[in-house]
Coordinates of C-alpha atoms in Angstrom, one line a residue:
M1 CA 42.8 -2.9 11.2
V2 CA 43.3 -2.0 7.5
E3 CA 40.9 -4.8 6.5
N4 CA 38.2 -3.6 9.0
A5 CA 38.5 -0.1 7.6
E6 CA 38.1 -1.3 4.1
Q7 CA 35.0 -3.3 5.1
L8 CA 33.5 -0.3 6.8
T9 CA 34.2 1.8 3.7
E10 CA 32.6 -0.8 1.4
S11 CA 29.5 -1.0 3.7
L12 CA 29.1 2.8 3.7
R13 CA 29.4 2.8 0.0
R14 CA 26.7 0.2 -0.4
I15 CA 24.4 1.9 2.1
G16 CA 24.9 5.2 0.3
G17 CA 23.9 3.5 -3.0
L18 CA 20.7 2.1 -1.4
V19 CA 19.8 5.6 -0.1
R20 CA 20.5 7.2 -3.5
D21 CA 18.4 4.6 -5.3
A22 CA 15.5 4.8 -2.8
R23 CA 15.5 8.6 -3.0
K24 CA 15.4 8.7 -6.8
H25 CA 12.6 6.2 -6.9
H26 CA 10.8 8.4 -4.4
R27 CA 11.4 11.3 -6.9
W28 CA 13.0 13.5 -4.2
T29 CA 16.0 15.7 -4.4
Q30 CA 18.8 15.5 -1.9
A31 CA 17.5 18.7 -0.3
Q32 CA 14.0 17.2 0.1
L33 CA 15.3 14.1 1.8
A34 CA 17.5 16.3 4.0
D35 CA 14.5 18.3 5.1
A36 CA 12.5 15.2 5.9
V37 CA 15.2 13.7 8.2
G38 CA 16.4 16.9 9.8
T39 CA 19.9 17.2 8.3
S40 CA 21.7 19.2 5.5
Q41 CA 21.8 18.5 1.8
S42 CA 25.6 18.2 1.9
A43 CA 25.2 15.5 4.6
I44 CA 22.9 13.5 2.3
N45 CA 25.3 13.9 -0.5
R46 CA 28.1 12.6 1.7
I47 CA 25.9 9.7 2.8
E48 CA 25.1 8.7 -0.9
Q49 CA 28.8 8.9 -1.8
G50 CA 29.7 6.6 1.1
N51 CA 31.7 9.3 2.9
Q52 CA 29.6 9.7 6.0
N53 CA 29.5 7.6 9.1
L54 CA 25.9 6.8 10.0
S55 CA 24.1 6.2 13.3
M56 CA 21.3 3.7 13.4
E57 CA 18.9 6.5 14.3
M58 CA 19.7 8.4 11.1
L59 CA 19.3 5.2 9.0
T60 CA 16.0 4.6 10.6
R61 CA 14.9 8.2 9.9
I62 CA 15.9 7.9 6.2
G63 CA 14.2 4.5 5.9
A64 CA 11.0 5.9 7.4
A65 CA 11.1 9.0 5.2
L66 CA 11.6 7.0 2.0
D67 CA 9.4 4.1 3.1
S68 CA 12.3 1.8 2.3
E69 CA 14.2 -0.8 4.4
I70 CA 17.7 0.6 4.1
V71 CA 18.9 -1.6 6.9
S72 CA 17.0 -4.2 8.9
L73 CA 17.7 -4.6 12.7
G74 CA 18.8 -8.2 13.4
H75 CA 19.7 -8.8 9.8
S76 CA 22.6 -7.9 7.5
G77 CA 20.7 -5.5 5.2
P78 CA 17.6 -5.0 3.1
M79 CA 15.9 -7.9 1.5
H80 CA 16.3 -8.7 -2.2
L81 CA 14.9 -11.4 -4.5
R82 CA 16.9 -13.4 -7.1
V83 CA 14.6 -14.9 -9.7
V84 CA 15.5 -17.6 -12.2
G85 CA 12.8 -17.2 -14.8
G86 CA 11.6 -18.7 -18.0
S87 CA 9.8 -21.8 -16.6
R88 CA 6.1 -22.6 -16.4
L89 CA 4.2 -22.8 -13.2
S90 CA 1.8 -25.6 -12.2
G91 CA -0.4 -26.7 -9.3
S92 CA -2.9 -24.8 -7.1
V93 CA -2.7 -22.0 -4.6
S94 CA -5.3 -20.4 -2.3
V95 CA -5.9 -16.7 -2.0
K96 CA -5.2 -15.2 1.4
T97 CA -7.5 -12.8 3.2
S98 CA -7.6 -9.2 2.2
K99 CA -4.9 -6.8 3.3
N100 CA -7.1 -3.8 2.9
A101 CA -10.0 -5.3 4.9
G102 CA -7.5 -6.4 7.6
V103 CA -6.2 -2.9 8.2
A104 CA -9.8 -1.4 8.2
L105 CA -10.9 -4.0 10.8
L106 CA -7.9 -3.2 13.0
C107 CA -8.9 0.5 12.9
A108 CA -12.5 -0.6 13.7
S109 CA -11.4 -2.5 16.8
L110 CA -11.0 1.0 18.4
L111 CA -14.8 1.3 18.4
T112 CA -15.3 -1.3 21.1
T113 CA -13.8 -2.0 24.5
G114 CA -14.6 -5.7 24.1
T115 CA -12.4 -8.4 22.7
T116 CA -12.0 -8.5 18.9
V117 CA -10.8 -11.7 17.2
L118 CA -10.0 -11.5 13.6
R119 CA -9.4 -14.8 11.7
K120 CA -6.5 -15.5 9.3
V121 CA -5.3 -11.9 9.2
A122 CA -2.8 -11.2 6.5
R123 CA 0.6 -11.1 8.4
I124 CA 2.2 -8.4 6.4
E125 CA 4.2 -5.2 7.0
E126 CA 1.1 -2.9 6.6
V127 CA -0.7 -4.9 9.3
N128 CA 2.4 -4.8 11.5
R129 CA 2.6 -1.0 11.2
I130 CA -1.0 -0.6 12.4
L131 CA -0.5 -3.1 15.2
E132 CA 2.6 -1.1 16.3
V133 CA 0.5 2.0 16.5
L134 CA -2.3 0.3 18.3
T135 CA -0.1 -1.3 20.9
S136 CA 1.8 1.9 21.5
V137 CA -1.4 3.6 22.6
G138 CA -2.5 0.8 25.0
V139 CA -4.3 -1.7 22.8
R140 CA -3.4 -5.4 23.7
A141 CA -2.9 -7.6 20.7
R142 CA -1.6 -11.1 20.3
W143 CA -1.4 -13.7 17.6
L144 CA -3.3 -16.8 18.7
N145 CA -2.0 -19.5 16.5
A146 CA -0.3 -20.5 13.2
D147 CA -3.5 -19.7 11.3
N148 CA -2.8 -15.9 12.0
D149 CA -5.9 -15.5 14.2
L150 CA -5.5 -12.2 16.0
E151 CA -6.9 -11.1 19.3
I152 CA -7.3 -7.4 20.1
V153 CA -8.4 -5.8 23.4
T154 CA -9.0 -2.0 23.4
P155 CA -8.7 -0.2 26.8
A156 CA -11.3 2.2 28.0
K157 CA -8.8 5.0 27.7
L158 CA -6.2 5.3 24.9
D159 CA -2.7 6.8 25.6
L160 CA -2.4 8.8 22.4
A161 CA 0.6 10.7 23.7
S162 CA 2.7 7.5 23.5
M163 CA 1.8 6.8 19.8
D164 CA 4.6 5.3 17.7
I165 CA 4.9 8.1 15.3
D166 CA 7.5 6.4 13.0
A167 CA 5.1 3.4 12.5
A168 CA 2.1 5.8 11.9
R169 CA 3.9 7.8 9.3
R170 CA 4.7 4.6 7.2
T171 CA 1.1 3.8 6.5
R172 CA -1.8 5.7 4.8
S173 CA -4.2 3.6 6.9
I174 CA -3.5 5.8 9.9
I175 CA -6.0 8.2 8.3
M176 CA -8.7 5.7 9.3
F177 CA -8.1 6.5 13.0
L178 CA -10.0 9.7 12.5
G179 CA -13.4 8.0 12.5
P180 CA -13.0 5.9 15.6
L181 CA -11.2 8.5 17.7
L182 CA -13.7 11.2 17.3
H183 CA -16.0 9.2 19.6
S184 CA -13.6 9.0 22.5
Q185 CA -11.4 12.2 22.2
E186 CA -12.1 15.9 22.3
T187 CA -8.7 16.8 20.8
F188 CA -6.0 14.5 19.3
E189 CA -3.2 14.5 16.8
L190 CA -2.2 12.1 14.1
P191 CA 0.9 12.2 11.8
Y192 CA 0.5 12.8 8.1
A193 CA -0.5 9.6 6.3
G194 CA 2.3 7.8 4.4
G195 CA 2.4 4.5 2.5
C196 CA 3.2 4.0 -1.2
A197 CA 4.8 6.7 -3.3
L198 CA 1.9 7.3 -5.5
G199 CA 1.8 11.1 -5.6
T200 CA -0.2 13.6 -3.5
R201 CA -3.6 12.4 -2.6
T202 CA -5.7 15.0 -0.8
V203 CA -7.4 14.1 2.5
E204 CA -10.1 16.7 2.0
P205 CA -12.7 14.1 1.1
H206 CA -12.1 12.6 4.6
M207 CA -12.7 16.0 6.1
T208 CA -15.9 16.5 4.1
A209 CA -17.2 13.2 5.3
L210 CA -16.3 13.7 9.0
R211 CA -17.2 17.4 9.6
P212 CA -20.9 16.5 10.0
F213 CA -19.8 14.5 13.0
G214 CA -18.2 17.6 14.6
L215 CA -14.6 16.9 13.5
E216 CA -12.4 19.8 12.5
V217 CA -8.8 19.1 11.4
K218 CA -5.9 21.5 10.8
A219 CA -2.7 20.2 9.2
T220 CA 0.5 21.8 10.4
D221 CA 4.0 20.7 11.3
G222 CA 3.6 17.2 9.7
R223 CA 0.5 16.4 11.8
Y224 CA -3.3 16.5 11.7
H225 CA -4.6 18.5 14.7
A226 CA -8.2 17.3 15.4
V227 CA -10.8 19.0 17.5
V228 CA -14.3 17.4 18.1
D229 CA -17.5 19.3 18.8
R230 CA -19.8 16.7 20.4
S231 CA -22.8 18.9 19.9
V232 CA -22.6 18.5 16.1
R233 CA -24.3 15.5 14.5
P234 CA -25.3 14.9 10.8
T235 CA -28.6 16.6 10.1
R236 CA -28.9 15.4 6.5
P237 CA -27.4 12.6 4.3
I238 CA -23.6 12.8 4.0
V239 CA -22.6 13.0 0.4
L240 CA -19.0 11.8 -0.2
T241 CA -17.2 14.0 -2.7
E242 CA -15.0 11.1 -3.6
R243 CA -16.2 7.5 -3.9
G244 CA -13.1 6.3 -2.1
D245 CA -12.7 3.1 -0.1
T246 CA -10.9 4.7 2.9
V247 CA -13.2 7.7 2.8
T248 CA -16.3 5.5 3.0
E249 CA -14.7 3.4 5.8
N250 CA -14.0 6.6 7.8
A251 CA -17.6 7.7 7.4
L252 CA -18.8 4.3 8.5
L253 CA -16.5 4.3 11.6
A254 CA -17.9 7.7 12.5
A255 CA -21.5 6.7 11.9
A256 CA -21.2 3.4 13.8
R257 CA -21.4 5.1 17.2
C258 CA -23.5 8.1 16.2
D259 CA -27.0 7.7 17.8
G260 CA -29.7 7.4 15.2
A261 CA -29.6 6.8 11.4
T262 CA -26.8 8.2 9.3
V263 CA -27.2 8.1 5.5
I264 CA -24.0 8.0 3.4
R265 CA -24.3 8.6 -0.3
N266 CA -21.8 8.0 -3.1
A267 CA -20.3 5.3 -0.8
S268 CA -17.8 2.8 -2.2
P269 CA -19.3 -0.7 -2.2
N270 CA -15.9 -2.3 -2.7
Y271 CA -14.7 -5.5 -0.9
M272 CA -13.0 -3.9 2.1
V273 CA -16.0 -1.7 2.7
Q274 CA -18.3 -4.7 2.6
D275 CA -16.1 -6.5 5.1
L276 CA -16.2 -3.5 7.4
C277 CA -20.0 -3.4 7.2
F278 CA -20.2 -7.1 8.0
F279 CA -17.9 -6.6 11.0
L280 CA -19.9 -3.7 12.3
E281 CA -23.1 -5.7 12.0
K282 CA -21.6 -8.4 14.2
L283 CA -20.9 -5.6 16.7
G284 CA -24.7 -4.7 16.7
V285 CA -24.7 -1.8 14.2
R286 CA -27.4 -2.3 11.6
I287 CA -26.5 -1.2 8.1
D288 CA -28.9 -1.0 5.2
G289 CA -27.7 -1.0 1.5
I290 CA -24.4 -3.0 1.8
G291 CA -23.0 -3.5 -1.6
T292 CA -24.6 -0.3 -3.0
T293 CA -23.6 3.4 -3.1
T294 CA -26.1 4.4 -0.4
L295 CA -25.6 3.1 3.1
T296 CA -27.9 3.8 6.1
V297 CA -26.1 3.2 9.4
H298 CA -28.1 2.8 12.6
G299 CA -25.5 3.8 15.1
V300 CA -25.0 2.4 18.6
P301 CA -23.4 5.0 21.0
D302 CA -21.8 2.5 23.3
L303 CA -20.2 -0.6 21.8
H304 CA -18.9 -3.0 24.4
G305 CA -19.5 -6.5 22.9
N306 CA -17.0 -9.1 21.8
V307 CA -16.8 -9.9 18.1
D308 CA -15.3 -12.8 16.2
Y309 CA -14.9 -12.1 12.4
A310 CA -13.2 -13.7 9.4
P311 CA -12.3 -11.1 6.7
S312 CA -12.8 -12.3 3.1
E313 CA -10.2 -13.2 0.5
D314 CA -8.2 -10.6 -1.4
P315 CA -9.2 -10.0 -5.0
I316 CA -6.0 -8.1 -5.7
E317 CA -3.9 -11.0 -4.6
A318 CA -6.1 -13.3 -6.7
M319 CA -5.4 -11.0 -9.7
S320 CA -1.7 -11.2 -8.9
L321 CA -1.7 -15.0 -9.0
L322 CA -3.8 -15.0 -12.1
T323 CA -1.3 -12.7 -13.8
A324 CA 1.6 -14.9 -12.7
A325 CA -0.1 -17.8 -14.6
I326 CA -0.8 -15.7 -17.7
V327 CA 2.7 -14.2 -18.0
T328 CA 4.4 -17.6 -17.6
N329 CA 1.9 -19.3 -20.0
S330 CA 1.0 -21.8 -17.3
E331 CA -1.9 -23.9 -16.1
V332 CA -2.6 -23.0 -12.5
T333 CA -5.7 -23.4 -10.3
I334 CA -6.4 -20.4 -8.0
Q335 CA -8.6 -21.3 -5.1
R336 CA -10.9 -19.1 -3.1
V337 CA -11.2 -16.3 -5.6
P338 CA -13.7 -13.6 -4.6
V339 CA -15.3 -13.5 -8.0
E340 CA -17.8 -10.7 -7.3
F341 CA -14.8 -8.3 -7.2
L342 CA -13.0 -9.7 -10.3
E343 CA -15.9 -10.0 -12.8
I344 CA -14.9 -7.0 -14.9
E345 CA -11.2 -8.1 -15.0
L346 CA -12.3 -11.6 -16.1
A347 CA -14.6 -10.3 -18.7
L348 CA -11.8 -8.2 -20.2
L349 CA -9.4 -11.1 -20.1
E350 CA -12.0 -13.3 -21.9
E351 CA -12.2 -10.6 -24.6
M352 CA -8.4 -10.8 -24.8
G353 CA -8.5 -14.6 -25.3
L354 CA -7.9 -16.1 -21.9
D355 CA -8.7 -19.8 -21.6
H356 CA -10.0 -20.5 -18.1
D357 CA -12.7 -22.4 -16.1
R358 CA -14.6 -21.3 -13.1
G359 CA -15.9 -23.8 -10.5
P360 CA -19.2 -23.5 -8.7
E361 CA -19.6 -20.6 -6.2
Y362 CA -19.4 -21.2 -2.5
P363 CA -19.4 -18.8 0.5
A364 CA -16.4 -17.4 2.3
V365 CA -16.0 -18.0 6.1
N366 CA -17.9 -14.7 6.7
G367 CA -20.9 -16.3 5.0
R368 CA -21.4 -13.4 2.7
T369 CA -18.6 -13.1 0.1
R370 CA -18.9 -15.4 -3.0
L371 CA -15.9 -17.5 -3.9
V372 CA -14.9 -19.7 -6.8
D373 CA -11.9 -21.8 -7.8
L374 CA -10.4 -20.6 -11.1
T375 CA -8.2 -22.6 -13.4
V376 CA -6.1 -20.7 -15.9
R377 CA -4.6 -22.4 -19.0
P378 CA -1.9 -21.3 -21.5
S379 CA -3.5 -18.8 -23.9
V380 CA -2.7 -16.7 -26.9
L381 CA -3.8 -13.2 -25.9
R382 CA -4.6 -10.2 -28.1
A383 CA -4.6 -6.6 -27.0
P384 CA -8.0 -5.2 -25.9
R385 CA -9.8 -3.0 -28.5
D386 CA -10.3 -0.1 -26.0
K387 CA -8.1 1.5 -23.4
V388 CA -7.9 -0.2 -20.0
H389 CA -8.9 2.1 -17.2
P390 CA -10.1 1.7 -13.6
M391 CA -13.4 2.7 -12.1
P392 CA -14.9 2.6 -8.6
F393 CA -16.4 -0.8 -7.9
P394 CA -18.1 -2.5 -9.7
G395 CA -15.6 -1.3 -12.3
L396 CA -12.1 -2.6 -12.9
N397 CA -10.3 -2.3 -9.6
I398 CA -7.8 0.6 -9.3
D399 CA -5.3 -1.7 -7.7
N400 CA -5.6 -4.3 -10.5
L401 CA -4.8 -1.8 -13.3
P402 CA -1.0 -2.3 -13.2
F403 CA -1.4 -6.0 -13.9
F404 CA -2.9 -5.2 -17.2
A405 CA 0.3 -3.4 -18.3
L406 CA 2.1 -6.7 -17.8
I407 CA -0.6 -8.7 -19.4
G408 CA -0.7 -6.2 -22.3
A409 CA 3.1 -6.8 -22.7
T410 CA 2.3 -10.5 -23.1
A411 CA -0.5 -10.0 -25.6
S412 CA -0.2 -9.2 -29.4
G413 CA -0.9 -5.6 -30.3
S414 CA -1.1 -2.2 -28.5
T415 CA -2.6 -1.8 -25.0
L416 CA -3.3 1.7 -23.7
I417 CA -3.3 1.9 -19.9
H418 CA -5.0 5.0 -18.4
D419 CA -4.2 5.3 -14.6
W420 CA -6.2 8.5 -13.9
V421 CA -6.2 8.1 -10.1
Y422 CA -2.6 8.3 -9.2
E423 CA 0.0 10.9 -10.2
N424 CA 3.1 8.7 -10.3
R425 CA 2.1 5.1 -10.6
A426 CA 2.1 5.0 -14.5
L427 CA 5.7 6.1 -14.4
Y428 CA 6.7 3.0 -12.4
L429 CA 5.2 0.7 -15.1
T430 CA 8.1 1.8 -17.4
E431 CA 10.4 -0.3 -15.2
L432 CA 9.2 -3.2 -17.3
T433 CA 11.4 -1.9 -20.2
K434 CA 14.4 -3.1 -18.2
L435 CA 13.1 -6.7 -18.7
G436 CA 12.5 -6.2 -22.4
A437 CA 9.0 -4.8 -22.6
D438 CA 8.0 -1.9 -24.9
V439 CA 6.3 0.5 -22.5
A440 CA 6.1 4.2 -23.5
L441 CA 5.0 6.9 -21.0
L442 CA 2.6 9.1 -22.9
D443 CA 1.9 11.5 -19.9
P444 CA 1.8 11.1 -16.1
H445 CA -1.3 9.0 -16.3
R446 CA -1.0 6.9 -19.5
V447 CA 1.3 4.3 -20.9
L448 CA 1.2 2.5 -24.2
V449 CA 2.3 -1.1 -24.2
Q450 CA 3.4 -3.0 -27.3
G451 CA 3.4 -6.8 -27.2
P452 CA 4.2 -9.6 -27.3
T453 CA 7.5 -9.3 -25.3
R454 CA 10.6 -11.4 -25.4
W455 CA 11.5 -11.1 -21.7
S456 CA 15.1 -11.1 -20.5
G457 CA 16.6 -11.0 -17.1
A458 CA 17.8 -7.8 -15.5
E459 CA 18.6 -6.2 -12.1
V460 CA 15.9 -3.7 -11.0
I461 CA 15.5 -1.6 -7.9
C462 CA 12.0 -2.3 -6.5
P463 CA 9.6 0.5 -7.4
P464 CA 8.3 2.2 -4.2
A465 CA 4.6 1.5 -5.1
L466 CA 3.2 -1.9 -4.2
R467 CA 1.4 -3.1 -7.3
P468 CA 4.0 -1.9 -9.8
A469 CA 6.6 -3.6 -7.6
V470 CA 4.7 -6.9 -7.9
V471 CA 4.3 -6.5 -11.6
V472 CA 8.1 -6.3 -12.0
L473 CA 8.5 -9.4 -9.9
L474 CA 5.9 -11.3 -12.0
A475 CA 7.6 -10.2 -15.2
M476 CA 10.9 -11.7 -13.9
L477 CA 9.1 -15.1 -13.7
A478 CA 8.8 -14.9 -17.5
A479 CA 12.2 -13.5 -18.2
K480 CA 14.9 -16.0 -19.3
G481 CA 18.0 -16.1 -17.2
T482 CA 18.5 -14.6 -13.7
S483 CA 16.9 -11.4 -12.5
V484 CA 17.4 -9.5 -9.2
L485 CA 14.8 -7.3 -7.6
R486 CA 16.4 -5.2 -4.9
N487 CA 14.9 -3.9 -1.7
V488 CA 11.5 -5.6 -1.7
Y489 CA 10.1 -4.1 1.6
V490 CA 7.2 -2.5 -0.3
I491 CA 6.1 -6.0 -1.5
N492 CA 6.2 -7.3 2.1
R493 CA 3.9 -4.4 3.0
G494 CA 1.1 -5.9 1.0
Y495 CA 1.7 -9.6 0.4
E496 CA 2.3 -12.5 2.8
Q497 CA 5.0 -14.8 1.7
L498 CA 4.4 -14.1 -2.0
A499 CA 7.8 -15.5 -3.2
E500 CA 7.4 -18.7 -1.1
R501 CA 3.9 -19.3 -2.5
L502 CA 5.0 -18.7 -6.1
N503 CA 7.9 -21.2 -5.4
Q504 CA 5.3 -23.8 -4.4
L505 CA 3.9 -23.5 -8.0
G506 CA 7.4 -24.1 -9.5
A507 CA 8.9 -20.6 -9.5
R508 CA 12.6 -20.2 -8.6
I509 CA 12.8 -17.2 -6.3
E510 CA 15.5 -16.9 -3.7
T511 CA 15.6 -14.3 -0.9
F512 CA 19.0 -12.8 0.0
R513 CA 20.7 -9.8 1.7
D514 CA 24.0 -8.3 0.6
L515 CA 25.1 -6.2 3.6

């Protein structure tokens, strides 16, 4: 009995430490976490000290609030990675399909009551969350085979009252339900959008894009309360106040079933938006201007057809694999790279001294996206002459910016990274200092990186933002000795079997749990 009591005490202490670390990475006080999960600040303090018995319900609420896998049902605890670094990689690896396109297409499946088949969908936590929401409201979804082909059948009437709120809160993609639902619902509610801890991002651009379709939204009590006036339709071009990807996708989803032609200006022409346009075209919606900032959507009020579509490859995953080769000074061939969406990144890397070859272009399965095979060789890099900053496509991709902090730490000289989009993400890049990098936070949006770096192993709590988390993992590949990256749920949100695929190139990454 004494031994069991000691084991319980140790388990509570470890869980408390995980809660504390996740809360601090989320930049919340104990009082803020208490408010989010419906308890007191003193109870959170006791939990973090290991002095509070915990129900599974409370652990689930804490995990959802912090977007962190504190415990995992059916497993002994959250997942961690142990990395033995300092070795070169070799071989070839293929880029998987786009996570961001996949979630947009899942939301778009709500537009039609036919059968939607999506090919080689990224089987990741972000997709799982959207599927949990869809199936909770009556959508039938099933994986067809080992290739991750997914079949979706949307009913004539959705049961929104049964929505899985916990799953919906854990993804920002839930905001893209607004566009499809305004066609079938007069009133509905959605929970506030969640996802990575990147700071406050206003949803007002979405509202500006969707008001011309009769949608009005009030945000109260942690929910969006939507009312649709079906007599309202766009009378002039819709000008997006932010050239955002999800904003453009929401406008497209609204316009797809709006009778007549809808013009969308200042639209994002990024990869996931193009995939959504190609998908809508297969449904019978004609779209002029794909790949530009002005889209003309010829809506079809009733969409009932079946559609079979293969989303294109993920340029952010391609950049991740490219960075892995650079930081480990390796020769690696990355196959099926969507080069159109990496041209600025590759031009900057060429300026820095990257030695690489590109094969001939060939089409993706969708027949539209241009792919190449890219071979990267060991290179002596120098810091870029100018600051590195993202821009809407065709500029350097916002999601690819964090990789340049790691690449800058590999290069000789000073690299200034200006992450003007997000409020918190630059802060997480300073986690590289724990592995030996010289990364100074100049202000909430800028870091100065001095290289080259002599990497050394360390134990790091996974940052709660997806791309900085992967940057830390890739740095561990270069660090001599053994590193531990704890609580990697956020990586599993956006990457499918990343550790296993890096291991196929010669990395030494082990998955483990310690509770």
